[in-house]
JSON list of C-alpha atoms in Angstrom, two decimals:
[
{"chain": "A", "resi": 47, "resn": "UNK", "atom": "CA", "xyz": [0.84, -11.44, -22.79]},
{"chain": "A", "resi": 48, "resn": "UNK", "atom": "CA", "xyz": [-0.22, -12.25, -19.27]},
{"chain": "A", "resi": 49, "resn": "UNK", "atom": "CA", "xyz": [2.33, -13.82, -17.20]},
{"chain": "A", "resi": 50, "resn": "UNK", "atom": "CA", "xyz": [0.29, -14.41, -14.03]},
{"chain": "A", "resi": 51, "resn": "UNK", "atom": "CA", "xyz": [0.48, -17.25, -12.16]},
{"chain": "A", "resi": 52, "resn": "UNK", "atom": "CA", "xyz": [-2.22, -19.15, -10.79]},
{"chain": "A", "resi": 53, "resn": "UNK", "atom": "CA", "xyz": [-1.65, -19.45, -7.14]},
{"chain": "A", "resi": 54, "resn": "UNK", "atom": "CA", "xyz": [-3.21, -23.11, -5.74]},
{"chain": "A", "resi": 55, "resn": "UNK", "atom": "CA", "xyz": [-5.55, -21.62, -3.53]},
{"chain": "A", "resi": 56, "resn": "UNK", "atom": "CA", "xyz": [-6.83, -20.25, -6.86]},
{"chain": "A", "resi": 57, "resn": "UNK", "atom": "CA", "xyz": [-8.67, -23.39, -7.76]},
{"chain": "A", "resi": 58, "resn": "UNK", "atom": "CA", "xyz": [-11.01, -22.81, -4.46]},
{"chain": "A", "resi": 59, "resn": "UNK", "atom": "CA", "xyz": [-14.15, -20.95, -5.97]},
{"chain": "A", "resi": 60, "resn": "UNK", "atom": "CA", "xyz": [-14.45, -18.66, -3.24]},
{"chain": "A", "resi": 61, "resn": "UNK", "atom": "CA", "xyz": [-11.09, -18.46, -1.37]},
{"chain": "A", "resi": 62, "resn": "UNK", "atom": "CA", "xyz": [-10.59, -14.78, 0.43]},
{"chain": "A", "resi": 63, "resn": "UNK", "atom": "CA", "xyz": [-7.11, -14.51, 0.87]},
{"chain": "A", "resi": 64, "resn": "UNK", "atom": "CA", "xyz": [-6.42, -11.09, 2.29]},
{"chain": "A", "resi": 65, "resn": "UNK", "atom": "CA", "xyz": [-3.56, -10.80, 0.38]},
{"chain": "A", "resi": 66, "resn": "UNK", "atom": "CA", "xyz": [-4.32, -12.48, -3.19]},
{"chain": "A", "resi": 67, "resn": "UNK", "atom": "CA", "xyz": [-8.10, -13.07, -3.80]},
{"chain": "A", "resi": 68, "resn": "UNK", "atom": "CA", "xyz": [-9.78, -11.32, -6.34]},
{"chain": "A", "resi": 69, "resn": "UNK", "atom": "CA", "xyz": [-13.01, -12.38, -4.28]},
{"chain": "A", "resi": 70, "resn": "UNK", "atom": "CA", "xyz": [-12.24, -10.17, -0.97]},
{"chain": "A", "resi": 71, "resn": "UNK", "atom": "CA", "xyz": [-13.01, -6.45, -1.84]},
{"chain": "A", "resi": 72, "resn": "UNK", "atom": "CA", "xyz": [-11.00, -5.31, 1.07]},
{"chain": "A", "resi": 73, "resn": "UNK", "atom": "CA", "xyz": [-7.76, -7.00, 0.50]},
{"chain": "A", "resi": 74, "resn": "UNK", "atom": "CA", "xyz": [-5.02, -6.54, -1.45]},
{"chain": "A", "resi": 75, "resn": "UNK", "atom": "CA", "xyz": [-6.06, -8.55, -4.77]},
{"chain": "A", "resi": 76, "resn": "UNK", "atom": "CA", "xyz": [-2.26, -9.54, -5.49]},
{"chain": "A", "resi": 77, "resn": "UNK", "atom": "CA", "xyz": [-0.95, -10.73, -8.70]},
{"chain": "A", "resi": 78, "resn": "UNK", "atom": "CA", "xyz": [2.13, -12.85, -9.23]},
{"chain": "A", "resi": 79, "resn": "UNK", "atom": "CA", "xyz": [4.56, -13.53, -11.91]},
{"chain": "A", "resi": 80, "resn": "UNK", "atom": "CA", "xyz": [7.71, -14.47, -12.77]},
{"chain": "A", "resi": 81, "resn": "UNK", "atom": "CA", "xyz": [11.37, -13.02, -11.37]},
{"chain": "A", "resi": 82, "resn": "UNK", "atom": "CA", "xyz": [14.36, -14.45, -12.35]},
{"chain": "A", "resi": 83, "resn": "UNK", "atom": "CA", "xyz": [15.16, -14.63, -8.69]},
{"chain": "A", "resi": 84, "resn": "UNK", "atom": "CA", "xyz": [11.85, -16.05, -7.93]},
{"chain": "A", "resi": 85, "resn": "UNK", "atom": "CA", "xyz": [8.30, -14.48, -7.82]},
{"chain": "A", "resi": 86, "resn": "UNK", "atom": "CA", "xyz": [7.36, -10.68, -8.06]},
{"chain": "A", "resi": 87, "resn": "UNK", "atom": "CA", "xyz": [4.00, -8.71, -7.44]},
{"chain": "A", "resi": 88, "resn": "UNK", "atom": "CA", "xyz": [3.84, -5.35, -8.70]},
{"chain": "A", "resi": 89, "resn": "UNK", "atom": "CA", "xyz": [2.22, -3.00, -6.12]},
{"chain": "A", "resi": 90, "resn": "UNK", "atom": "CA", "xyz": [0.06, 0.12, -5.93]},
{"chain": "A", "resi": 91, "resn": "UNK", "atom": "CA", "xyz": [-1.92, 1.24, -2.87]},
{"chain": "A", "resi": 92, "resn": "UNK", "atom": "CA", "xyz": [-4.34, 4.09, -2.28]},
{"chain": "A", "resi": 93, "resn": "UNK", "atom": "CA", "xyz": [-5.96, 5.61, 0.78]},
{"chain": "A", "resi": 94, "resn": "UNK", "atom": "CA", "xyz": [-7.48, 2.83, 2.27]},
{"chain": "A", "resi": 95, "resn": "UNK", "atom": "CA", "xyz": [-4.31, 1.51, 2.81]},
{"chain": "A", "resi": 96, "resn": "UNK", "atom": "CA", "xyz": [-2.98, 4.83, 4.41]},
{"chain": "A", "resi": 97, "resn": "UNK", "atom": "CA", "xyz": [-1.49, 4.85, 7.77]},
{"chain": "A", "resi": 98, "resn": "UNK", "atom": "CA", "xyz": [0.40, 9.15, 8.18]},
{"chain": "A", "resi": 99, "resn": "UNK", "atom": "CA", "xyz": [-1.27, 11.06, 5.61]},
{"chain": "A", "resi": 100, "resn": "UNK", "atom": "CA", "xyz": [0.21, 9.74, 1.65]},
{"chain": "A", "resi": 101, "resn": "UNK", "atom": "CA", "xyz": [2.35, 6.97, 3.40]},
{"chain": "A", "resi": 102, "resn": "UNK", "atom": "CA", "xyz": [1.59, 3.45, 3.23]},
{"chain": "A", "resi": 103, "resn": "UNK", "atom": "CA", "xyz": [0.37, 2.16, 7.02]},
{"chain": "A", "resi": 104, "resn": "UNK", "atom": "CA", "xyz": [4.10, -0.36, 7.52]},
{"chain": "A", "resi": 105, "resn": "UNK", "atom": "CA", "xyz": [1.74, -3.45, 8.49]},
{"chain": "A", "resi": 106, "resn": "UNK", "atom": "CA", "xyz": [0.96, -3.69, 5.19]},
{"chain": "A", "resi": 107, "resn": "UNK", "atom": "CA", "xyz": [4.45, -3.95, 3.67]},
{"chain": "A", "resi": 108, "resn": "UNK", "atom": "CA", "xyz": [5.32, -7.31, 6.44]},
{"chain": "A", "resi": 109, "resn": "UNK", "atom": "CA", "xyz": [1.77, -8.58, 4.87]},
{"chain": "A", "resi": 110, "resn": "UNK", "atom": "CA", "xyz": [2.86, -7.85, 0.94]},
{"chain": "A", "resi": 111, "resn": "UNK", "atom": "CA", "xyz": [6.30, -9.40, 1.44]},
{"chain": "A", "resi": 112, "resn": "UNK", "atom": "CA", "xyz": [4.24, -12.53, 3.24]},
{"chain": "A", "resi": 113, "resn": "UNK", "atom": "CA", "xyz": [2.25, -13.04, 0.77]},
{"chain": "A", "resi": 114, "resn": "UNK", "atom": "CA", "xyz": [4.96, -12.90, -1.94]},
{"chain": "A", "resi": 115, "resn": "UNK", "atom": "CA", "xyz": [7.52, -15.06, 0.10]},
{"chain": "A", "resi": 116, "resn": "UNK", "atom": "CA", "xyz": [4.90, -17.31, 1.07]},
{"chain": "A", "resi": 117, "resn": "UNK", "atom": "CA", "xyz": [3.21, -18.25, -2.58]},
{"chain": "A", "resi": 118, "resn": "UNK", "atom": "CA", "xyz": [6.78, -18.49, -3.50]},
{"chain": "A", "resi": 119, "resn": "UNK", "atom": "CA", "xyz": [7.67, -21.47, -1.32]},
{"chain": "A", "resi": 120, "resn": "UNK", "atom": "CA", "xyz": [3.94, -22.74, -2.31]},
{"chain": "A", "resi": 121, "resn": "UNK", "atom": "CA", "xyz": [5.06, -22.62, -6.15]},
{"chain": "A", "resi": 122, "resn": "UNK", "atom": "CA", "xyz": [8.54, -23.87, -5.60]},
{"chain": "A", "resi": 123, "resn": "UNK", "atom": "CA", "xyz": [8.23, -26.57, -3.02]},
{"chain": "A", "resi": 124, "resn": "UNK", "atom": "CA", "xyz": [5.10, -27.50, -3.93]},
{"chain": "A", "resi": 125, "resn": "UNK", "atom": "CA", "xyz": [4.00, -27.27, -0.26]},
{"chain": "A", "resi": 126, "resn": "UNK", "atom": "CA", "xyz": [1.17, -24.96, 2.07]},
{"chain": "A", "resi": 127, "resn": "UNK", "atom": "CA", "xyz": [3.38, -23.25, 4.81]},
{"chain": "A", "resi": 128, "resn": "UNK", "atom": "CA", "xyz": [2.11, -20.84, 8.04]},
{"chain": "A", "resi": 129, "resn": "UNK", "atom": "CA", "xyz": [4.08, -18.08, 8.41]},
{"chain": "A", "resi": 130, "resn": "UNK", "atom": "CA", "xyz": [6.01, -18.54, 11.77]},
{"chain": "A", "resi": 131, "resn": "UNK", "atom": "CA", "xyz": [8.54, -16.14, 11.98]},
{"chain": "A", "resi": 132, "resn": "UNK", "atom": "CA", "xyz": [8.87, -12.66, 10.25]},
{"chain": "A", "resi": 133, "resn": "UNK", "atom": "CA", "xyz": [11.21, -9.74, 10.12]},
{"chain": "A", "resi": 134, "resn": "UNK", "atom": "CA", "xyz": [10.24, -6.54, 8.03]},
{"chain": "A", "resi": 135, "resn": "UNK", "atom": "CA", "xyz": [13.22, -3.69, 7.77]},
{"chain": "A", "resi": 136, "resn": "UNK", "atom": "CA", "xyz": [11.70, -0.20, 6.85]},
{"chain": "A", "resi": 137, "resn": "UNK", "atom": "CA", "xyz": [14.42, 1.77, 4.75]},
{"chain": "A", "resi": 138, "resn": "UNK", "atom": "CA", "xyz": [12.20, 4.35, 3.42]},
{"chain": "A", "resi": 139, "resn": "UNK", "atom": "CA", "xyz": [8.58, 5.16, 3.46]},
{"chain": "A", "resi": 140, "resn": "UNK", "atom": "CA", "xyz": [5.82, 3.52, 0.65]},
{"chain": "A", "resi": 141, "resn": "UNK", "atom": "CA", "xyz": [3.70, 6.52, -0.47]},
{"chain": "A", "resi": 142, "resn": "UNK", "atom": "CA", "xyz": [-0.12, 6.23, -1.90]},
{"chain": "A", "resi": 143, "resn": "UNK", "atom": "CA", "xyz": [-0.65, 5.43, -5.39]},
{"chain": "A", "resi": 144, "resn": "UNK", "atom": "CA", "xyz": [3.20, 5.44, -5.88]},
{"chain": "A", "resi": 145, "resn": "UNK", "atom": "CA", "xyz": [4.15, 1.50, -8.21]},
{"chain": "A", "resi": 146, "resn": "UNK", "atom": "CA", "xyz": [5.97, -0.29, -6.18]},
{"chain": "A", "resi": 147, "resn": "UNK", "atom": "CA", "xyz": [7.33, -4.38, -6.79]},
{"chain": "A", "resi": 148, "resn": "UNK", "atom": "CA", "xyz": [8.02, -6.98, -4.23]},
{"chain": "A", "resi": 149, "resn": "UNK", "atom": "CA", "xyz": [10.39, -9.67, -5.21]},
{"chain": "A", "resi": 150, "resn": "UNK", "atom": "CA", "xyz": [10.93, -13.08, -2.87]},
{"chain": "A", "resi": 151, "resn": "UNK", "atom": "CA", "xyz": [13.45, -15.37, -2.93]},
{"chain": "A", "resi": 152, "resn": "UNK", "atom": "CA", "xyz": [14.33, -18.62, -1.41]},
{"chain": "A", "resi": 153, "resn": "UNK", "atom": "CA", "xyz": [18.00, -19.27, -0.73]},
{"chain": "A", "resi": 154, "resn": "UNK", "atom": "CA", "xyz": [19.86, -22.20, -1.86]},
{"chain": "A", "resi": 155, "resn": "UNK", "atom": "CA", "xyz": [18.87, -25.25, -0.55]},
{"chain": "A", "resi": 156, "resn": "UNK", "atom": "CA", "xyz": [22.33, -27.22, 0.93]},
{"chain": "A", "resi": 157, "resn": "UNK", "atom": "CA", "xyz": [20.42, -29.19, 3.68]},
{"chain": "A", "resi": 158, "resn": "UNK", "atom": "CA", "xyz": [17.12, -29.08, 5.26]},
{"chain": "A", "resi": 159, "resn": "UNK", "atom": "CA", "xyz": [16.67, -27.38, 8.48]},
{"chain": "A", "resi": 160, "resn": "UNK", "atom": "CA", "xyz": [16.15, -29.65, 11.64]},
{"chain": "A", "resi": 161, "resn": "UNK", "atom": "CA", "xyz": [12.98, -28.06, 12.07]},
{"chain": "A", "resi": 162, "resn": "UNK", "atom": "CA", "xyz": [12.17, -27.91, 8.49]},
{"chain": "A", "resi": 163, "resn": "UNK", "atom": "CA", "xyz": [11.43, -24.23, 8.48]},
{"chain": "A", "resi": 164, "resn": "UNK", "atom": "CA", "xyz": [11.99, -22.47, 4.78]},
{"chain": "A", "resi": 165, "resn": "UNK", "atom": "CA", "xyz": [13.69, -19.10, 4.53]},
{"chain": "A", "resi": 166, "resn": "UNK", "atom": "CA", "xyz": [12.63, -16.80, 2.48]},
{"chain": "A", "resi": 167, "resn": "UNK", "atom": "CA", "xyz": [13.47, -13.24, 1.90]},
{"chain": "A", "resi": 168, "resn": "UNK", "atom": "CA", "xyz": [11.72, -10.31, -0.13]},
{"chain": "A", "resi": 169, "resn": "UNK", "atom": "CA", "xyz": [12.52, -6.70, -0.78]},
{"chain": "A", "resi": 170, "resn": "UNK", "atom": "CA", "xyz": [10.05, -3.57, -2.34]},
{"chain": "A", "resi": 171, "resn": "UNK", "atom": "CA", "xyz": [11.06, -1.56, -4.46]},
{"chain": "A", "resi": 172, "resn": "UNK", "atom": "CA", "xyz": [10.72, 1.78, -6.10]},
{"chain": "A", "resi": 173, "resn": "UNK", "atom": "CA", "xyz": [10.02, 2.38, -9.64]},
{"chain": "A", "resi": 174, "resn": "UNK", "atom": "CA", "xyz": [14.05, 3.46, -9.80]},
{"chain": "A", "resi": 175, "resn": "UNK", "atom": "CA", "xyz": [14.96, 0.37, -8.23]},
{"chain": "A", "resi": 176, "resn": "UNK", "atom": "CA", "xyz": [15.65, 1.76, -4.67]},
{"chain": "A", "resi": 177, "resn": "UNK", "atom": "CA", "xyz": [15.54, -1.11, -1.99]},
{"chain": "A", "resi": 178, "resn": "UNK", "atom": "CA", "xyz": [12.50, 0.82, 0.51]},
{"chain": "A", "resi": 179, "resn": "UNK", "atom": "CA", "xyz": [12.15, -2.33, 2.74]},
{"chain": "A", "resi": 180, "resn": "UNK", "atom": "CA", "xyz": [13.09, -5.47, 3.05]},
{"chain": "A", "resi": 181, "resn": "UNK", "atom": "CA", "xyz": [11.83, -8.47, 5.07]},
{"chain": "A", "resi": 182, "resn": "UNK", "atom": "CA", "xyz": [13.20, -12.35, 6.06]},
{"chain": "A", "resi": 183, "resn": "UNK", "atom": "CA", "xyz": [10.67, -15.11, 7.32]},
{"chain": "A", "resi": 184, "resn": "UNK", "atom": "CA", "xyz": [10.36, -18.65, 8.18]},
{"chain": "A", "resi": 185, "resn": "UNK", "atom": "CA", "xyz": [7.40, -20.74, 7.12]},
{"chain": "A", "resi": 186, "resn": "UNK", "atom": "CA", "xyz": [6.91, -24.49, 8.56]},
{"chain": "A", "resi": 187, "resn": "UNK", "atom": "CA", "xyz": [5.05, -26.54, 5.84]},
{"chain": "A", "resi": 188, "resn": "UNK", "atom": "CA", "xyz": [1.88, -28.77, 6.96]},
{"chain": "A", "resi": 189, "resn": "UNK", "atom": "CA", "xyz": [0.10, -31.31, 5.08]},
{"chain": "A", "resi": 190, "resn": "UNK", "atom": "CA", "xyz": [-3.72, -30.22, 4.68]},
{"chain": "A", "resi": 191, "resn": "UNK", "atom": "CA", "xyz": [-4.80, -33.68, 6.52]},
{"chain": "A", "resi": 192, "resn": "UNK", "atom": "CA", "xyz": [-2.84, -32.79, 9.82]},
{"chain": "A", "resi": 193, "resn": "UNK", "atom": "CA", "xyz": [-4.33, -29.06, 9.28]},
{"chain": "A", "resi": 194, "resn": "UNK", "atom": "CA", "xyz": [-8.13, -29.89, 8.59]},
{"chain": "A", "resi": 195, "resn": "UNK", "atom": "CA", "xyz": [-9.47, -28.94, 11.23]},
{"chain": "A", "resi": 196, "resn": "UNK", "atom": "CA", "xyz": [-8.62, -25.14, 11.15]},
{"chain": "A", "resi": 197, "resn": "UNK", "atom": "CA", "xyz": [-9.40, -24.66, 7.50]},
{"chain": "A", "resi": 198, "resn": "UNK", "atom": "CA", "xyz": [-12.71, -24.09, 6.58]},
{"chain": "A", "resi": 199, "resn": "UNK", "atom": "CA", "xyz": [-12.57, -26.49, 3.24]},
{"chain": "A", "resi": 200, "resn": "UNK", "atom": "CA", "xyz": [-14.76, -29.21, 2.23]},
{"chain": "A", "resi": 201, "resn": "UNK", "atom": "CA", "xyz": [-13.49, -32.30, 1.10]},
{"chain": "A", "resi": 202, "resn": "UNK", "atom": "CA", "xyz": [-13.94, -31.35, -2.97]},
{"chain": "A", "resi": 203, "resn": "UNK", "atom": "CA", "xyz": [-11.93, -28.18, -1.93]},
{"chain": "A", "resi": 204, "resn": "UNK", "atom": "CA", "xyz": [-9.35, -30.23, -0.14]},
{"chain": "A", "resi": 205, "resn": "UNK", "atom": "CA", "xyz": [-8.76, -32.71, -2.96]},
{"chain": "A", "resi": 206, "resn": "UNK", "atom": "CA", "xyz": [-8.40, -29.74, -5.51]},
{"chain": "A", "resi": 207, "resn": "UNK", "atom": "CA", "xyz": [-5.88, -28.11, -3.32]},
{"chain": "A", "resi": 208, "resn": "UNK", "atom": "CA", "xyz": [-4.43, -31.65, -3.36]},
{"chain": "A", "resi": 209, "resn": "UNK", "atom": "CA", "xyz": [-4.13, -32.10, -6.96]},
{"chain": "A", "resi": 210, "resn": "UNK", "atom": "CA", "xyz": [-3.62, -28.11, -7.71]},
{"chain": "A", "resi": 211, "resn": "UNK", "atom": "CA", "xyz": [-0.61, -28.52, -5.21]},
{"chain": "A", "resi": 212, "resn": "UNK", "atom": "CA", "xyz": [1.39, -31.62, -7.05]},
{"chain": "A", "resi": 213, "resn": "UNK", "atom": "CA", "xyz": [0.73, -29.96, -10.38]},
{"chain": "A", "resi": 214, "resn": "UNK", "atom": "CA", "xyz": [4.41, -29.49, -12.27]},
{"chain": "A", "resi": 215, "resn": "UNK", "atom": "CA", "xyz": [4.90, -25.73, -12.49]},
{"chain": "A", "resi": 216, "resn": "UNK", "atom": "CA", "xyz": [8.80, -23.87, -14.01]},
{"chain": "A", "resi": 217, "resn": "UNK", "atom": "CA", "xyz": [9.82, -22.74, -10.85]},
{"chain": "A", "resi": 218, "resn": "UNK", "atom": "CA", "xyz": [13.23, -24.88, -9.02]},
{"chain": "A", "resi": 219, "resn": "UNK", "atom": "CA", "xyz": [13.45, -26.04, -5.41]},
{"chain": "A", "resi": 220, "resn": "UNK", "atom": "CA", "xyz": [15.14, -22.52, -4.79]},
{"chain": "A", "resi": 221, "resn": "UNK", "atom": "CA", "xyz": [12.61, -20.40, -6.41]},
{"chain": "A", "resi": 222, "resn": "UNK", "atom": "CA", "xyz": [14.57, -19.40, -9.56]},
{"chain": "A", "resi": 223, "resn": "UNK", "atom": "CA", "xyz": [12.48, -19.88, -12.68]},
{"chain": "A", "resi": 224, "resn": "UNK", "atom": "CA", "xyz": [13.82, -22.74, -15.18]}
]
């Protein structure tokens, strides 16, 4: 059984997220499912992706664990959020065609920030469970009107994103699946 989840950028015909579109040959092609924390994405890069011969090039682990945090707080808070802060810890180096899986979680929610920046956090790790990097972030959510301008979306795209985005999914305000 497939447990993927449909990100809402999905229901864009041609969207070409680096990090989860099946339409960009030169990114990432992401998948996402379920973690009883919050959201996972199971991991396995070759040599394009190589920085020192066999190792993983360490911009690509801040953009993995952005692109898990961030579709987390898109699934959970139902909201679009730009990146604005990010903090990637290395612990150990990611080797080529080595499985890998990136969790993200959002911490409880006691209050809202006076800025209204979400925290999120996500860690990769090894097939034995080891903890090879970790990363924290802060995303400030937008409503697509105020943002319409720098996205390149029609307005069928925009109402789809719309609708996709108030869709009721299992995940709580915190991330944690129901």
């Amino acid at each position: 059984m497939d447990e993927s989840l449909h990100v809402p950028w999905s229901v864009i015909p041609d969207y070409r997220c680096f990090g989860c579109s099946p339409h960009n040959p030169a990114g990432l092609n992401l998948t996402f499912t379920p973690h009883p924390d919050g959201l996972q994405s199971r991991v396995r890069l070759g040599r394009a992706f190589e920085s020192y011969p066999g190792v993983v090039h360490g911009g690509l682990i801040g953009v993995i664990c952005d692109e898990v945090m961030g579709n987390l707080i898109v699934l959970a808070r139902r909201v679009p959020a730009f990146t604005v802060t990010q903090r990637t810890r290395f612990l150990t180096p990611l080797l080529i065609d080595r499985d890998y899986l990136c969790v993200a979680t959002l911490p409880e929610q006691t209050q809202p920030s006076r800025t209204g920046i979400i925290a999120a956090a996500a860690e990769i790790r090894d097939t034995d469970g080891a903890v090879c990097a970790t990363s924290t972030a802060g995303y400030q959510p937008f409503a697509l009107a105020d943002v319409r301008h720098q996205l390149t979306l029609d307005d069928t795209d925009v109402d789809r994103l719309a609708e996709a985005l108030s869709a009721p999914n299992h995940f709580s305000q915190n991330g944690v699946t129901r």
